[in-house]
Short mmCIF file of C-alpha atoms in Angstrom, two decimals:
data_model
loop_
_atom_site.label_atom_id
_atom_site.label_comp_id
_atom_site.label_asym_id
_atom_site.label_seq_id
_atom_site.Cartn_x
_atom_site.Cartn_y
_atom_site.Cartn_z
CA MET A 834 161.87 171.04 45.76
CA SER A 835 163.04 167.69 47.05
CA ASP A 836 161.75 164.51 45.13
CA GLU A 837 159.52 163.98 48.88
CA GLN A 838 157.95 167.23 48.68
CA GLY A 839 157.25 166.82 44.61
CA ALA A 840 155.70 163.37 45.32
CA ASP A 841 153.58 164.56 48.28
CA ARG A 842 152.16 167.94 45.94
CA PHE A 843 151.69 164.98 42.93
CA GLU A 844 149.70 162.98 45.45
CA GLN A 845 147.31 166.03 46.65
CA SER A 846 147.08 167.09 42.96
CA THR A 847 146.33 163.74 41.53
CA LYS A 848 143.60 163.08 44.90
CA ARG A 849 142.16 166.98 43.90
CA ALA A 850 141.50 165.92 40.39
CA PHE A 851 139.99 162.46 41.18
CA ASP A 852 137.74 163.96 44.11
CA ASP A 853 136.80 166.66 41.23
CA SER A 854 135.83 164.34 38.48
CA VAL A 855 133.11 162.69 41.57
CA ALA A 856 131.95 165.77 41.94
CA ALA A 857 131.09 166.12 38.52
CA LEU A 858 129.48 162.84 38.03
CA ASP A 859 126.04 163.45 36.08
CA ALA A 860 122.47 163.10 37.60
CA ALA A 861 121.86 160.22 35.57
CA THR A 862 124.63 158.12 37.06
CA LEU A 863 123.89 159.58 40.57
CA SER A 864 120.32 158.04 40.21
CA ARG A 865 121.57 154.65 39.04
CA LEU A 866 124.09 154.82 42.17
CA THR A 867 121.04 155.09 44.55
CA GLN A 868 119.11 152.45 42.55
CA ALA A 869 122.35 150.42 43.32
CA ARG A 870 122.44 151.19 46.82
CA TYR A 871 118.83 150.29 47.48
CA ARG A 872 118.84 146.89 45.71
CA ALA A 873 121.81 146.27 47.97
CA LEU A 874 120.10 147.02 51.37
CA GLU A 875 117.06 144.78 50.08
CA GLU A 876 119.59 142.10 51.28
CA LEU A 877 119.34 143.47 55.19
CA LYS A 878 115.48 141.87 54.62
CA PRO A 879 114.57 138.63 55.68
CA ALA A 880 114.22 136.70 52.50
CA ARG A 881 109.87 136.26 53.28
CA ARG A 882 110.20 139.98 53.75
CA ARG A 883 111.84 141.00 50.29
CA GLY A 884 108.43 140.33 48.74
CA TRP A 885 108.18 139.00 45.12
CA GLN A 886 110.19 141.68 42.66
CA TRP A 887 108.47 140.50 39.70
CA SER A 888 111.04 142.49 37.18
CA LEU A 889 113.83 140.62 38.94
CA VAL A 890 112.35 137.16 38.22
CA PRO A 891 113.34 135.82 34.57
CA ALA A 892 110.08 135.33 32.26
CA GLY A 893 111.24 131.73 31.78
CA THR A 894 110.83 131.09 35.49
CA LEU A 895 107.34 132.72 35.42
CA ALA A 896 106.32 130.57 32.68
CA ALA A 897 107.77 127.62 34.29
CA THR A 898 105.82 128.31 37.55
CA ALA A 899 102.52 129.07 36.08
CA LEU A 900 103.04 125.59 33.99
CA VAL A 901 103.62 123.40 37.47
CA ALA A 902 101.45 125.62 39.17
CA TRP A 903 98.59 124.55 36.42
CA LEU A 904 99.47 121.04 36.61
CA THR A 905 99.21 121.00 40.39
CA VAL A 906 95.98 122.58 40.94
CA TRP A 907 94.24 121.96 37.99
CA GLN A 908 95.72 118.22 36.71
CA ALA A 909 95.95 116.69 40.24
CA PRO A 910 94.70 113.49 40.59
CA PRO A 911 92.01 113.03 43.21
CA ALA A 912 93.20 112.72 46.79
CA THR A 913 92.64 108.81 46.42
CA GLU A 914 94.80 108.07 43.86
CA ASP A 915 98.65 108.06 43.46
CA SER A 916 99.71 111.45 45.58
CA GLY A 917 103.34 111.10 44.84
CA LEU A 918 102.81 112.85 41.47
CA GLN A 919 101.32 115.83 43.40
CA ALA A 920 104.47 115.72 45.64
CA GLU A 921 106.81 115.62 42.68
CA SER A 922 105.20 118.52 41.56
CA LEU A 923 105.62 120.41 44.31
CA SER A 924 108.81 119.53 44.87
CA ASP A 925 109.37 120.84 41.09
CA LEU A 926 107.97 123.98 42.03
CA GLU A 927 110.20 124.28 45.26
CA LEU A 928 113.08 123.74 42.82
CA LEU A 929 111.93 126.24 40.18
CA LEU A 930 111.56 128.77 42.93
CA ALA A 931 114.53 128.19 45.19
CA GLU A 932 117.25 130.71 44.78
CA GLU A 933 120.81 129.01 43.95
CA ASP A 934 123.44 130.79 45.78
CA LEU A 935 125.67 130.60 42.71
CA GLU A 936 128.09 132.86 44.04
CA MET A 937 129.15 130.41 46.66
CA LEU A 938 130.68 129.09 43.46
CA ASP A 939 132.93 132.22 43.25
CA GLU A 940 134.28 132.51 46.48
CA GLU A 941 137.62 133.33 47.30
CA LEU A 942 138.79 130.41 48.93
CA ASP A 943 142.14 131.55 50.23
CA PHE A 944 140.39 134.64 51.86
CA TYR A 945 138.15 132.49 53.51
CA GLY A 946 141.34 129.96 54.57
CA TRP A 947 142.90 133.36 56.08
CA LEU A 948 139.61 134.03 57.91
CA GLU A 949 139.32 130.69 59.40
CA GLU A 950 142.89 131.32 60.51
CA GLN A 951 141.90 134.05 62.68
CA PRO A 952 141.90 133.54 66.41
CA GLU A 953 138.06 133.28 67.09
CA PHE A 954 137.49 130.62 64.55
CA ALA A 955 140.39 128.41 66.01
CA GLY A 956 139.96 125.02 67.81
CA ALA A 957 135.96 125.30 67.21
CA ASP A 958 134.66 122.27 68.58
CA ASP A 959 132.21 120.37 66.97
CA SER A 960 131.62 117.79 68.96
CA VAL A 961 127.60 117.51 70.12
CA GLY A 962 126.75 117.16 74.01
CA MET B 685 110.04 158.24 78.55
CA GLU B 686 112.46 155.71 78.36
CA LEU B 687 110.16 153.79 75.77
CA ALA B 688 109.64 156.66 73.62
CA LEU B 689 113.07 157.32 73.37
CA GLY B 690 114.00 153.64 72.69
CA ILE B 691 111.25 153.98 69.68
CA ALA B 692 112.38 157.16 68.56
CA GLN B 693 116.50 155.59 68.44
CA ARG B 694 115.19 152.19 66.78
CA GLU B 695 113.16 154.46 63.85
CA ALA B 696 116.29 156.49 63.43
CA GLY B 697 118.12 153.28 63.03
CA LEU B 698 119.84 153.79 66.41
CA ASP B 699 120.54 151.05 69.14
CA ARG B 700 119.97 151.46 72.89
CA GLU B 701 123.69 153.22 73.18
CA GLY B 702 122.58 155.37 70.24
CA ALA B 703 124.80 153.93 67.74
CA LEU B 704 123.46 153.39 64.50
CA ASP B 705 122.24 149.94 64.14
CA SER B 706 124.50 147.69 61.61
CA GLY B 707 121.35 148.24 58.87
CA ALA B 708 121.61 152.25 58.98
CA ALA B 709 125.37 151.98 59.46
CA ILE B 710 126.01 150.08 55.93
CA GLU B 711 123.47 152.44 54.39
CA VAL B 712 125.62 155.44 55.35
CA PHE B 713 128.57 153.72 54.16
CA LEU B 714 127.32 152.49 50.97
CA ARG B 715 126.10 156.14 50.59
CA GLU B 716 129.19 157.64 51.56
CA ILE B 717 131.65 155.37 49.01
CA GLU B 718 129.24 154.80 46.01
CA LYS B 719 130.52 157.94 43.81
CA ARG B 720 134.29 157.25 44.28
CA ALA B 721 133.72 153.34 44.06
CA TYR B 722 131.86 154.10 40.63
CA ARG B 723 134.84 156.47 39.34
CA ILE B 724 137.45 153.79 40.40
CA ALA B 725 135.19 151.38 38.36
CA LEU B 726 134.90 153.40 35.56
CA MET B 727 138.27 153.63 35.12
CA GLY B 728 139.18 150.04 35.33
CA VAL B 729 136.48 148.85 33.29
CA ARG B 730 135.75 151.61 30.73
CA ASP B 731 132.64 151.42 30.48
CA ARG B 732 129.57 153.42 32.36
CA ASP B 733 126.66 150.66 32.58
CA GLU B 734 129.27 147.79 33.40
CA ALA B 735 130.98 150.00 35.96
CA LEU B 736 127.52 150.89 37.73
CA ASP B 737 126.58 147.04 37.53
CA VAL B 738 130.21 146.15 39.03
CA VAL B 739 129.29 148.98 41.87
CA GLN B 740 125.87 147.53 42.30
CA ASP B 741 127.67 143.91 42.52
CA ALA B 742 129.94 144.59 45.38
CA MET B 743 127.00 146.38 47.35
CA ILE B 744 125.19 143.37 47.00
CA ARG B 745 127.54 141.18 48.28
CA LEU B 746 129.12 143.12 50.82
CA VAL B 747 125.64 143.56 52.19
CA ARG B 748 124.72 140.00 52.20
CA ARG B 749 127.87 139.02 53.79
CA TYR B 750 129.66 141.06 55.65
CA ALA B 751 126.92 143.06 57.03
CA ASN B 752 127.39 141.70 60.24
CA ARG B 753 131.23 142.08 60.44
CA PRO B 754 132.57 145.28 62.30
CA SER B 755 132.19 148.35 60.25
CA VAL B 756 135.85 149.08 60.11
CA GLU B 757 136.24 146.05 57.89
CA TRP B 758 133.55 147.16 55.51
CA PRO B 759 135.94 149.33 53.45
CA PRO B 760 138.99 146.81 52.69
CA LEU B 761 136.07 144.39 52.09
CA PHE B 762 134.14 146.43 49.97
CA TYR B 763 136.95 147.41 47.83
CA ARG B 764 138.43 143.92 47.82
CA ILE B 765 135.14 142.88 45.86
CA LEU B 766 135.26 145.81 43.76
CA GLN B 767 138.55 145.21 42.48
CA ASN B 768 137.42 141.38 41.80
CA ARG B 769 134.75 142.73 39.87
CA ILE B 770 136.70 145.22 38.04
CA ARG B 771 139.57 142.48 37.16
CA ASP B 772 136.55 140.06 35.96
CA GLY B 773 135.47 142.97 33.91
CA GLN B 774 138.94 143.40 32.38
CA ARG B 775 139.26 139.80 31.64
CA ARG B 776 135.74 139.80 29.99
CA ARG B 777 136.94 142.75 27.78
CA THR B 778 140.23 141.00 26.71
CA VAL B 779 138.61 138.04 25.60
CA ARG B 780 135.83 139.89 23.73
CA SER B 781 138.46 142.20 21.97
CA ARG B 782 140.60 138.95 20.91
CA VAL B 783 137.24 137.18 19.91
CA LEU B 784 136.00 140.31 17.69
CA SER B 785 139.62 140.70 16.23
CA PHE B 786 139.61 136.98 15.45
CA PHE B 787 136.34 137.34 13.56
CA GLY B 788 137.80 140.94 11.83
CA GLY B 789 135.28 143.16 14.14
CA THR B 790 135.83 145.94 16.16
CA ALA B 791 134.39 146.58 19.45
CA SER B 792 132.25 149.66 19.55
CA ASP B 793 130.67 151.73 22.25
CA ASP B 794 126.76 152.09 22.73
CA GLU B 795 125.09 154.87 21.34
CA ARG B 796 124.54 157.10 24.42
CA ASP B 797 123.33 160.23 25.01
CA PRO B 798 125.78 163.04 25.33
CA ILE B 799 123.38 165.52 27.06
CA VAL B 800 122.26 162.97 29.78
CA GLU B 801 125.95 161.91 30.68
CA ALA B 802 126.77 165.47 30.37
CA PRO B 803 128.59 166.29 33.83
CA ALA B 804 127.09 169.01 36.09
CA PRO B 805 129.52 171.76 35.40
CA ARG B 806 131.23 172.38 38.72
CA SER B 807 132.75 175.34 37.48
CA GLU B 808 131.30 179.10 35.99
CA ASP B 809 134.46 179.21 33.99
CA PRO B 810 134.20 176.74 31.06
CA LEU B 811 138.32 176.82 30.55
CA VAL B 812 138.51 175.41 34.11
CA GLN B 813 136.03 172.93 33.51
CA VAL B 814 137.49 171.81 30.43
CA THR B 815 141.13 172.00 32.04
CA ALA B 816 140.15 169.54 34.74
CA ASP B 817 138.09 167.17 32.50
CA ASP B 818 141.66 167.26 30.40
CA ALA B 819 143.72 166.57 33.57
CA MET B 820 141.92 163.56 34.69
CA GLN B 821 142.03 162.25 31.46
CA ALA B 822 145.47 162.41 31.43
CA LEU B 823 146.01 160.75 34.66
CA GLU B 824 143.56 157.86 33.67
CA GLN B 825 145.62 157.52 30.66
CA ALA B 826 148.72 157.37 32.64
CA LEU B 827 147.03 155.03 35.01
CA ARG B 828 146.10 152.47 32.16
CA LEU B 829 149.73 151.93 31.76
CA LEU B 830 150.81 150.99 35.16
CA PRO B 831 150.74 147.20 35.97
CA ALA B 832 147.11 146.11 37.85
CA ARG B 833 148.89 145.85 40.95
CA GLN B 834 150.34 149.37 40.95
CA ARG B 835 146.88 150.77 39.36
CA GLU B 836 144.96 149.25 42.45
CA ALA B 837 147.34 150.25 44.97
CA PHE B 838 147.57 153.91 43.83
CA SER B 839 143.59 153.89 43.71
CA LEU B 840 143.02 152.64 46.73
CA ARG B 841 145.52 154.61 48.66
CA ASN B 842 145.48 157.66 47.11
CA PHE B 843 142.02 158.06 45.68
CA GLU B 844 139.74 156.45 48.27
CA GLY B 845 142.08 157.02 51.02
CA LEU B 846 142.80 153.55 52.57
CA ASP B 847 145.68 153.16 55.02
CA VAL B 848 148.45 150.70 54.07
CA ALA B 849 146.46 147.86 56.43
CA GLN B 850 143.59 147.97 54.78
CA THR B 851 145.02 148.45 51.17
CA ALA B 852 146.62 144.99 52.05
CA VAL B 853 143.60 143.55 52.85
CA ALA B 854 141.59 145.02 50.11
CA MET B 855 144.52 143.43 47.72
CA ASN B 856 145.10 140.19 49.44
CA CYS B 857 148.97 141.09 49.94
CA THR B 858 151.23 142.16 52.52
CA GLU B 859 151.85 145.85 53.84
CA GLY B 860 155.32 145.54 52.43
CA SER B 861 153.73 144.75 48.76
CA VAL B 862 151.11 147.47 49.24
CA LYS B 863 153.99 150.17 50.02
CA THR B 864 155.97 148.82 46.97
CA HIS B 865 153.32 148.77 44.84
CA TYR B 866 152.38 152.41 45.59
CA SER B 867 155.60 154.11 45.70
CA ARG B 868 156.13 152.65 41.82
CA ALA B 869 153.08 153.80 40.79
CA VAL B 870 153.65 157.41 42.10
CA HIS B 871 156.87 156.98 40.34
CA ARG B 872 155.66 156.04 36.78
CA LEU B 873 152.71 158.31 36.84
CA ARG B 874 154.99 161.82 37.69
CA GLU B 875 157.49 160.17 34.95
CA LYS B 876 154.22 159.76 32.33
CA LEU B 877 152.80 162.83 33.07
CA ALA B 878 155.72 164.64 32.91
CA GLU B 879 156.81 163.11 29.42
CA HIS B 880 153.75 164.74 28.24
CA GLY B 881 154.23 167.98 29.59
CA GLU B 882 152.10 167.50 32.83
CA GLU B 883 154.43 169.39 35.28
CA HIS B 884 151.81 171.02 36.88
CA TRP B 885 150.56 168.01 38.94
CA ASN B 886 153.87 168.76 41.04
CA GLU B 887 152.61 172.44 41.58
#
């Protein structure tokens, strides 16, 4: 058997072993993978339709939200007094509820640099009018 | 009639031309690759829960950022994300063991239920099943001895079946580099496995 034939046989054997190990995954793992897939597909929905997934909201955020809501609703001054405080509380609430895209900090800049070099992105005209 | 057909197509995740819309298409894609991706992640991070997290994270990132890209781009993009997450996991494990060894401790695996984790038997013959498991274990051990880039190239080309161009995108390197990493990986794996009496890989 030539070395090339040996390499081919080897590659087929390793692929077969890998496929066998994939087929042997236990039910618990398959279930977790299905859940992961469903979680990922949630990203396709517009944010407003994803609905509250309470289990994903950290307890601290819930507590802080409840506190700010209480301050806003029960402690809000009468309309005739300074409304700046109310506006400030609402902006605090928005801040707490806003979802930071921290993944932007984790971008692969070189990949996006490559993407920008692609013809469909080259020569973009930013001028208005 | 056409309206009814259109509604039926939409409900089946098909667009006007009868092709899967991107949401249905990406679901099909994820369902097809999730098991292999998990197995590759498990080889990289060597922890079941972490491997599941890695796969979920890669899926979420793919859907969030690239669902609107042409579907032919999904495999290399997904595996690029997956490999990055695997590398992150490996770095964390390295740091963790260094910190633990500094303080005189050792990392230990969490308690696991062996019955839950027992793989579904694929063979009626337990000897065949044991032999298959041993073979994969030997292969994984040999893979761990490879440099990271060779291991990645081999996983993507051999296990996942990506072509050279797709692997180059996933690994963020040239096609020439992919070919070099892959051929060296094959050569070293054959050597290592033969050293340990694993000649059957070449049969």
